Short mmCIF file of C-alpha atoms (C1' of nucleotides) and ligand atoms in Angstrom, two decimals:
data_model
loop_
_atom_site.label_atom_id
_atom_site.label_comp_id
_atom_site.label_asym_id
_atom_site.label_seq_id
_atom_site.Cartn_x
_atom_site.Cartn_y
_atom_site.Cartn_z
CA MET A 1 -8.82 -0.66 27.00
CA ASP A 2 -11.31 -3.51 26.96
CA LEU A 3 -14.08 -4.04 24.31
CA LYS A 4 -16.90 -2.68 26.60
CA GLU A 5 -14.81 0.53 26.94
CA LYS A 6 -14.32 1.16 23.51
CA LEU A 7 -18.02 0.51 22.73
CA ALA A 8 -18.95 2.97 25.25
CA GLU A 9 -16.63 5.54 23.93
CA LEU A 10 -18.12 5.25 20.48
CA ASN A 11 -21.68 5.47 22.09
CA GLU A 12 -20.74 8.63 24.13
CA LYS A 13 -19.47 10.31 21.00
CA GLY A 14 -22.75 9.84 19.29
CA CYS A 15 -21.84 7.26 16.85
CA SER A 16 -24.44 4.76 16.16
CA LEU A 17 -23.54 1.37 17.24
CA THR A 18 -24.57 -0.87 14.35
CA ILE A 19 -24.36 -4.74 14.47
CA GLN A 20 -21.60 -4.61 11.74
CA ARG A 21 -19.49 -2.05 13.93
CA HIS A 22 -19.81 -4.07 16.84
CA ALA A 23 -18.91 -7.13 15.06
CA ILE A 24 -15.92 -5.63 13.58
CA LEU A 25 -14.26 -3.99 16.64
CA GLU A 26 -15.08 -7.35 18.50
CA TYR A 27 -13.22 -9.19 15.81
CA LEU A 28 -10.22 -7.01 16.24
CA TYR A 29 -10.58 -7.33 20.08
CA GLU A 30 -10.33 -11.17 19.53
CA ASN A 31 -8.02 -11.59 16.99
CA ARG A 32 -4.60 -9.84 17.92
CA THR A 33 -2.87 -11.28 14.68
CA HIS A 34 -3.21 -7.89 12.76
CA PRO A 35 -5.73 -9.38 10.05
CA THR A 36 -5.89 -7.89 6.72
CA VAL A 37 -8.90 -6.36 5.46
CA GLU A 38 -9.61 -9.54 3.31
CA LYS A 39 -9.24 -11.77 6.58
CA ILE A 40 -11.66 -9.38 8.34
CA TYR A 41 -14.09 -9.40 5.75
CA TYR A 42 -14.18 -13.26 5.10
CA SER A 43 -14.30 -13.98 8.84
CA LEU A 44 -17.20 -11.74 9.31
CA LYS A 45 -19.05 -13.13 6.29
CA GLU A 46 -19.48 -16.42 8.04
CA LYS A 47 -21.71 -14.69 10.49
CA PHE A 48 -23.07 -11.83 8.57
CA SER A 49 -23.34 -13.31 5.15
CA THR A 50 -24.39 -9.95 3.53
CA ILE A 51 -21.86 -7.96 4.92
CA SER A 52 -20.02 -5.89 2.18
CA ARG A 53 -16.44 -4.77 1.73
CA ALA A 54 -17.49 -1.30 1.65
CA THR A 55 -18.92 -1.53 5.07
CA VAL A 56 -15.72 -3.00 6.42
CA TYR A 57 -13.63 -0.63 4.79
CA ASN A 58 -15.79 2.37 6.07
CA THR A 59 -16.10 0.78 9.66
CA LEU A 60 -12.40 0.36 9.91
CA GLU A 61 -11.75 3.83 8.56
CA LEU A 62 -14.42 5.27 11.45
CA LEU A 63 -12.89 3.16 13.98
CA LYS A 64 -9.36 4.43 13.20
CA ASN A 65 -10.71 7.98 13.23
CA TYR A 66 -12.30 7.73 16.62
CA GLY A 67 -8.77 6.56 17.54
CA LEU A 68 -10.09 3.00 18.73
CA ILE A 69 -7.95 0.95 16.30
CA GLN A 70 -4.67 1.53 14.36
CA GLU A 71 -4.02 0.66 10.83
CA ILE A 72 -0.72 -1.03 9.86
CA THR A 73 0.67 -0.72 6.56
CA ILE A 74 3.84 -2.56 6.90
CA GLU A 75 2.80 -4.98 4.01
CA LYS A 76 3.11 -3.30 0.66
CA GLY A 77 -0.36 -2.76 -0.92
CA LYS A 78 -2.60 -3.88 1.78
CA SER A 79 -3.52 -2.70 5.27
CA ARG A 80 -3.86 -4.59 8.50
CA PHE A 81 -5.55 -3.42 11.53
CA ASP A 82 -4.73 -3.71 15.29
CA TYR A 83 -6.80 -3.37 18.28
CA GLU A 84 -4.00 -1.99 20.21
CA VAL A 85 -3.49 1.55 19.43
CA LYS A 86 -0.51 2.55 21.75
CA THR A 87 2.65 2.89 19.53
CA HIS A 88 4.49 -0.32 19.36
CA HIS A 89 6.89 -1.93 16.87
CA HIS A 90 5.77 -4.42 14.25
CA PHE A 91 7.76 -7.03 12.70
CA LEU A 92 6.92 -8.47 9.07
CA CYS A 93 8.26 -11.90 8.20
CA HIS A 94 8.53 -11.86 4.50
CA ARG A 95 8.32 -15.77 4.47
CA CYS A 96 5.03 -16.46 6.14
CA ASN A 97 3.65 -12.90 6.10
CA ARG A 98 2.71 -12.84 9.69
CA VAL A 99 2.96 -9.84 11.52
CA TYR A 100 4.26 -9.73 15.05
CA ASP A 101 4.37 -7.17 18.03
CA VAL A 102 7.69 -6.63 19.42
CA ASN A 103 8.87 -4.80 22.21
CA VAL A 104 11.50 -2.20 21.86
CA GLU A 105 12.71 -0.12 24.83
CA GLY A 106 14.17 3.21 24.64
CA CYS A 107 13.27 4.53 21.21
CA PRO A 108 14.43 8.04 21.20
CA LEU A 109 11.34 9.20 19.38
CA ALA A 110 8.87 8.27 22.07
CA GLY A 111 6.88 11.18 23.27
CA LYS A 112 8.65 13.34 20.86
CA LYS A 113 6.29 16.00 19.54
CA MET A 114 8.65 17.64 16.95
CA ILE A 115 11.62 16.49 14.79
CA ASN A 116 13.55 18.67 12.28
CA GLY A 117 10.74 21.23 12.51
CA HIS A 118 8.09 18.79 11.53
CA LYS A 119 5.25 17.94 13.74
CA ILE A 120 5.01 14.32 14.77
CA GLU A 121 1.68 12.69 14.79
CA GLU A 122 2.30 9.05 14.53
CA LEU A 123 5.16 6.52 14.67
CA ARG A 124 5.17 3.49 12.23
CA PRO A 125 8.12 1.58 13.44
CA TYR A 126 8.26 -1.35 11.06
CA ILE A 127 10.97 -4.24 10.97
CA ILE A 128 11.14 -6.76 8.07
CA GLY A 129 12.72 -10.20 8.22
CA ILE A 130 12.33 -13.89 9.11
CA CYS A 131 10.33 -14.71 11.98
CA SER A 132 11.35 -17.30 14.73
CA LYS A 133 8.71 -19.90 13.45
CA CYS A 134 10.21 -19.63 9.79
CA LEU A 135 13.98 -19.85 11.26
CA GLN A 136 12.99 -23.17 12.94
CA LYS A 137 11.40 -24.81 9.89
CA LYS A 138 14.28 -23.49 7.82
CA LYS A 139 16.50 -25.70 10.14
CA SER A 140 14.76 -28.96 10.11
CA ASN A 141 13.22 -29.08 6.56
CA ASP A 142 13.25 -26.53 3.67
CA ASN A 143 9.49 -27.12 3.00
CA PHE A 144 7.23 -24.50 4.37
CA VAL A 145 3.70 -23.33 3.90
CA MET A 146 2.99 -19.73 3.10
CA MET A 147 0.29 -18.51 5.36
CA ASN A 148 -1.72 -15.25 5.24
CA MET B 1 28.67 6.07 -2.58
CA ASP B 2 28.24 8.03 -6.01
CA LEU B 3 26.86 7.12 -9.25
CA LYS B 4 30.07 5.86 -10.90
CA GLU B 5 30.68 3.41 -8.09
CA LYS B 6 27.34 1.91 -8.22
CA LEU B 7 27.24 1.53 -11.97
CA ALA B 8 30.76 0.02 -11.69
CA GLU B 9 29.37 -2.33 -9.01
CA LEU B 10 26.31 -3.32 -11.42
CA ASN B 11 28.94 -4.14 -14.14
CA GLU B 12 31.16 -6.21 -12.03
CA LYS B 13 28.24 -8.24 -10.96
CA GLY B 14 27.50 -9.01 -14.79
CA CYS B 15 24.56 -7.02 -14.98
CA SER B 16 24.08 -5.36 -18.34
CA LEU B 17 23.95 -1.72 -18.17
CA THR B 18 21.26 -0.59 -20.53
CA ILE B 19 20.40 3.09 -21.27
CA GLN B 20 17.39 2.68 -19.35
CA ARG B 21 18.98 1.11 -16.24
CA HIS B 22 21.53 3.85 -16.26
CA ALA B 23 19.05 6.60 -16.59
CA ILE B 24 16.86 5.39 -13.74
CA LEU B 25 19.67 5.19 -11.35
CA GLU B 26 21.06 8.50 -12.44
CA TYR B 27 17.55 10.03 -12.00
CA LEU B 28 17.69 8.63 -8.51
CA TYR B 29 21.14 10.01 -7.82
CA GLU B 30 20.11 13.44 -8.91
CA ASN B 31 16.81 13.46 -7.34
CA ARG B 32 16.75 12.97 -3.55
CA THR B 33 13.08 13.55 -3.00
CA HIS B 34 12.02 10.15 -2.72
CA PRO B 35 10.19 10.04 -6.01
CA THR B 36 7.35 7.88 -6.58
CA VAL B 37 7.31 5.47 -9.35
CA GLU B 38 4.91 7.55 -11.39
CA LYS B 39 7.06 10.56 -11.02
CA ILE B 40 10.23 8.61 -12.16
CA TYR B 41 8.29 7.28 -15.07
CA TYR B 42 7.06 10.57 -16.37
CA SER B 43 10.56 12.37 -15.44
CA LEU B 44 12.21 9.83 -17.88
CA LYS B 45 9.61 9.84 -20.49
CA GLU B 46 10.84 13.32 -21.22
CA LYS B 47 14.06 11.94 -22.39
CA PHE B 48 13.18 8.48 -23.42
CA SER B 49 9.59 8.84 -24.87
CA THR B 50 9.19 5.18 -25.58
CA ILE B 51 10.34 3.90 -21.75
CA SER B 52 7.58 1.85 -20.38
CA ARG B 53 6.27 1.45 -16.89
CA ALA B 54 7.27 -2.29 -16.76
CA THR B 55 10.78 -1.35 -17.49
CA VAL B 56 10.69 1.37 -14.61
CA TYR B 57 9.25 -1.32 -12.30
CA ASN B 58 11.70 -3.93 -13.46
CA THR B 59 14.79 -1.86 -13.31
CA LEU B 60 13.91 -0.39 -9.65
CA GLU B 61 13.47 -3.96 -8.47
CA LEU B 62 16.49 -5.14 -9.86
CA LEU B 63 18.45 -2.17 -8.57
CA LYS B 64 16.99 -2.67 -5.36
CA ASN B 65 17.97 -6.56 -5.26
CA TYR B 66 21.54 -5.46 -5.98
CA GLY B 67 21.22 -3.44 -2.88
CA LEU B 68 21.91 -0.08 -4.75
CA ILE B 69 18.53 1.63 -4.02
CA GLN B 70 15.98 1.35 -1.37
CA GLU B 71 12.33 1.09 -1.59
CA ILE B 72 10.05 3.30 0.66
CA THR B 73 6.58 2.06 1.39
CA ILE B 74 5.62 4.95 3.95
CA GLU B 75 2.66 6.24 1.77
CA LYS B 76 -0.20 3.79 1.46
CA GLY B 77 -0.38 2.05 -1.82
CA LYS B 78 2.46 3.51 -3.72
CA SER B 79 6.31 2.88 -3.67
CA ARG B 80 9.04 5.46 -3.58
CA PHE B 81 12.56 5.12 -4.07
CA ASP B 82 15.79 6.37 -2.43
CA TYR B 83 19.23 6.51 -3.72
CA GLU B 84 20.61 6.20 -0.16
CA VAL B 85 20.47 2.67 1.07
CA LYS B 86 21.74 3.37 4.65
CA THR B 87 18.93 2.77 7.12
CA HIS B 88 17.36 6.14 8.14
CA HIS B 89 14.13 7.63 9.34
CA HIS B 90 11.79 9.06 6.82
CA PHE B 91 8.94 11.46 7.47
CA LEU B 92 5.68 11.80 5.61
CA CYS B 93 3.81 15.02 5.70
CA HIS B 94 0.12 13.89 5.04
CA ARG B 95 -0.62 17.55 3.96
CA CYS B 96 1.82 17.98 1.01
CA ASN B 97 2.76 14.15 0.68
CA ARG B 98 6.39 15.14 0.58
CA VAL B 99 8.76 12.53 2.24
CA TYR B 100 11.72 13.92 4.16
CA ASP B 101 14.86 12.42 5.77
CA VAL B 102 15.10 12.89 9.46
CA ASN B 103 18.10 12.06 11.47
CA VAL B 104 17.44 10.05 14.59
CA GLU B 105 20.09 9.23 17.03
CA GLY B 106 20.35 6.31 19.35
CA CYS B 107 17.91 4.04 17.99
CA PRO B 108 18.00 0.79 20.01
CA LEU B 109 17.47 -1.30 17.01
CA ALA B 110 20.53 0.01 15.15
CA GLY B 111 22.82 -2.80 14.38
CA LYS B 112 20.80 -5.47 15.99
CA LYS B 113 20.54 -8.88 14.24
CA MET B 114 17.78 -10.45 16.25
CA ILE B 115 14.82 -9.43 18.11
CA ASN B 116 12.44 -11.69 19.92
CA GLY B 117 13.89 -14.63 18.26
CA HIS B 118 13.21 -13.04 14.77
CA LYS B 119 15.94 -12.23 12.45
CA ILE B 120 15.92 -8.48 11.38
CA GLU B 121 17.05 -7.77 7.88
CA GLU B 122 15.40 -4.44 7.21
CA LEU B 123 14.26 -1.41 9.37
CA ARG B 124 11.65 0.74 8.23
CA PRO B 125 11.25 3.70 10.64
CA TYR B 126 8.44 5.95 9.49
CA ILE B 127 6.97 8.83 10.98
CA ILE B 128 3.91 10.61 9.91
CA GLY B 129 2.73 14.23 10.63
CA ILE B 130 2.83 17.85 9.18
CA CYS B 131 5.93 19.12 7.92
CA SER B 132 7.59 22.45 8.67
CA LYS B 133 6.73 24.00 5.36
CA CYS B 134 3.00 23.15 5.81
CA LEU B 135 3.15 24.28 9.53
CA GLN B 136 4.47 27.68 8.15
CA LYS B 137 1.76 27.93 5.53
CA LYS B 138 -0.91 27.01 8.05
CA LYS B 139 0.26 30.12 10.22
CA SER B 140 0.27 32.66 7.57
CA ASN B 141 -2.86 31.64 5.39
CA ASP B 142 -4.98 28.56 5.22
CA ASN B 143 -4.48 27.93 1.32
CA PHE B 144 -1.85 25.59 0.44
CA VAL B 145 -1.30 23.50 -2.72
CA MET B 146 -1.03 19.78 -2.63
CA MET B 147 1.99 18.65 -4.35
CA ASN B 148 3.27 15.06 -5.19
"C1'" DT C 1 25.48 -13.60 -40.61
"C1'" DC C 2 22.80 -16.39 -37.47
"C1'" DT C 3 21.43 -17.85 -33.07
"C1'" DT C 4 20.34 -17.34 -28.39
"C1'" DG C 5 19.20 -15.06 -24.50
"C1'" DA C 6 18.38 -10.94 -22.12
"C1'" DC C 7 15.86 -6.62 -22.41
"C1'" DT C 8 12.08 -3.49 -23.45
"C1'" DT C 9 7.63 -2.48 -24.97
"C1'" DA C 10 2.46 -1.70 -25.06
"C1'" DG C 11 -1.42 -3.15 -23.25
"C1'" DA C 12 -4.16 -6.61 -20.73
"C1'" DA C 13 -4.69 -8.63 -16.10
"C1'" DT C 14 -4.86 -8.42 -11.26
"C1'" DT C 15 -5.38 -6.70 -6.75
"C1'" DA C 16 -6.57 -3.42 -3.14
"C1'" DT C 17 -9.35 0.16 -2.25
"C1'" DT C 18 -12.87 3.69 -3.19
"C1'" DC C 19 -16.97 5.35 -5.39
"C1'" DT C 20 -21.81 5.24 -6.50
"C1'" DA C 21 -26.50 4.67 -6.48
"C1'" DA C 22 -29.96 2.00 -4.60
"C1'" DT C 23 -31.87 0.13 -0.52
"C1'" DG C 24 -32.52 -0.62 4.57
"C1'" DT C 25 -32.76 1.27 9.27
"C1'" DT C 26 -33.80 4.26 12.88
"C1'" DA C 27 -34.76 7.90 16.03
"C1'" DG C 28 -37.51 11.95 16.63
"C1'" DA C 29 -41.57 14.70 15.01
"C1'" DT C 30 -46.38 14.54 13.99
"C1'" DA D 1 -48.30 4.49 15.32
"C1'" DT D 2 -46.91 6.61 10.98
"C1'" DC D 3 -43.96 9.64 8.58
"C1'" DT D 4 -39.66 11.27 7.46
"C1'" DA D 5 -34.91 12.58 7.06
"C1'" DA D 6 -30.45 11.47 8.21
"C1'" DC D 7 -27.47 7.77 8.37
"C1'" DA D 8 -25.75 2.92 7.40
"C1'" DT D 9 -25.31 -0.92 4.48
"C1'" DT D 10 -25.14 -3.22 0.00
"C1'" DA D 11 -23.58 -4.96 -4.60
"C1'" DG D 12 -21.13 -3.85 -7.99
"C1'" DA D 13 -18.54 -0.53 -10.88
"C1'" DA D 14 -14.63 2.63 -11.09
"C1'" DT D 15 -9.93 3.73 -9.98
"C1'" DA D 16 -5.03 3.26 -8.97
"C1'" DA D 17 -0.96 0.81 -8.49
"C1'" DT D 18 1.54 -3.01 -9.81
"C1'" DT D 19 2.35 -7.29 -12.28
"C1'" DC D 20 1.98 -10.21 -15.97
"C1'" DT D 21 2.17 -11.40 -21.02
"C1'" DA D 22 3.36 -11.82 -25.51
"C1'" DA D 23 5.74 -9.68 -29.15
"C1'" DG D 24 9.31 -7.07 -30.59
"C1'" DT D 25 14.65 -5.42 -29.97
"C1'" DC D 26 19.20 -5.78 -29.32
"C1'" DA D 27 23.70 -7.52 -28.84
"C1'" DA D 28 27.49 -10.96 -28.01
"C1'" DG D 29 29.40 -15.05 -29.44
"C1'" DA D 30 29.45 -19.12 -32.69
MN1 LIG E 1 0.52 -4.73 17.15
MN1 LIG E 2 15.72 8.96 2.51
ZN1 LIG E 3 7.60 -16.18 9.40
ZN1 LIG E 4 4.05 19.24 4.22
#
DNA sequence: TCTTGACTTAGAATTATTCTAATGTTAGAT
DNA sequence: ATCTAACATTAGAATAATTCTAAGTCAAGA
């Protein structure tokens, strides 16, 4: 689902399309790196110097409630956001804190509505480890740069 | 692995077995409800009125690093702990905030060491939804009590 | 007994997030 | 075109979970 379609959907559902909302959704459309709220906030600040954290939080919550983005809580204590809403596995590297998409086929939960009598509404399949880039670095030299 | 074995393992590895550490591990052994840090802290406070939050956090971290307990970060912004360290799926009910174990067979990641070139160290298979108890309550009456 | 290092403690600091109250914006009614 | 009311944004305060700090305890070995 591309940007225009999501913007159209917002509009159809009667949600006013402010410049901030447009900018945040667009940012996620263009940055598929699972940015944190802080990252989104500072990136937008470059264009809209007056944008407030509250607006970023409110908008992300709103877009999430419209089902247009998803929240990723793989990293303890901070949220990240993803333009892609289809359920998929995420991998967090505890060295560099990057979050990757990983494709896992044949998950027995896929499509299931119930488990043990509980109603399934959302899957959060998270994997923690060391990413390929950090494994490389480890091999060559032991110095590495922490990134956000 | 029962309580005595875990305590013995701590001892063997040269970790001093203070009364607080014993109490925290014992608490998790006896309470398999995936308690939050706050829950653990207040429960222990009844017996050890002077125990401090820092000790609870430090001890949970220490036990986790010895591989004797696992941390569960299914609920945004707060940690829970589990005496069981074997990988298993967790289900969070967003109505009552209870966390349940669920048994899922045939996970394609089980036993895998690598994925997409990344080294897998830990799986965190989380499921969000409405638990069986809350589904029941919903049917009969719409009043329900939030629990922690 | 004294020393030393490890452990615990209370409370301060930090971090992410939510709340608040004031201000700004916009679409429909007049 | 202006008014108005609902909605949106803002800066900063408040909150909640966690981590840090510095002082006090404890316990094993010299
Ligand atoms: Mn993703
Ligand atoms: Mn469990
Ligand atoms: Zn990495
Ligand atoms: Zn429930």
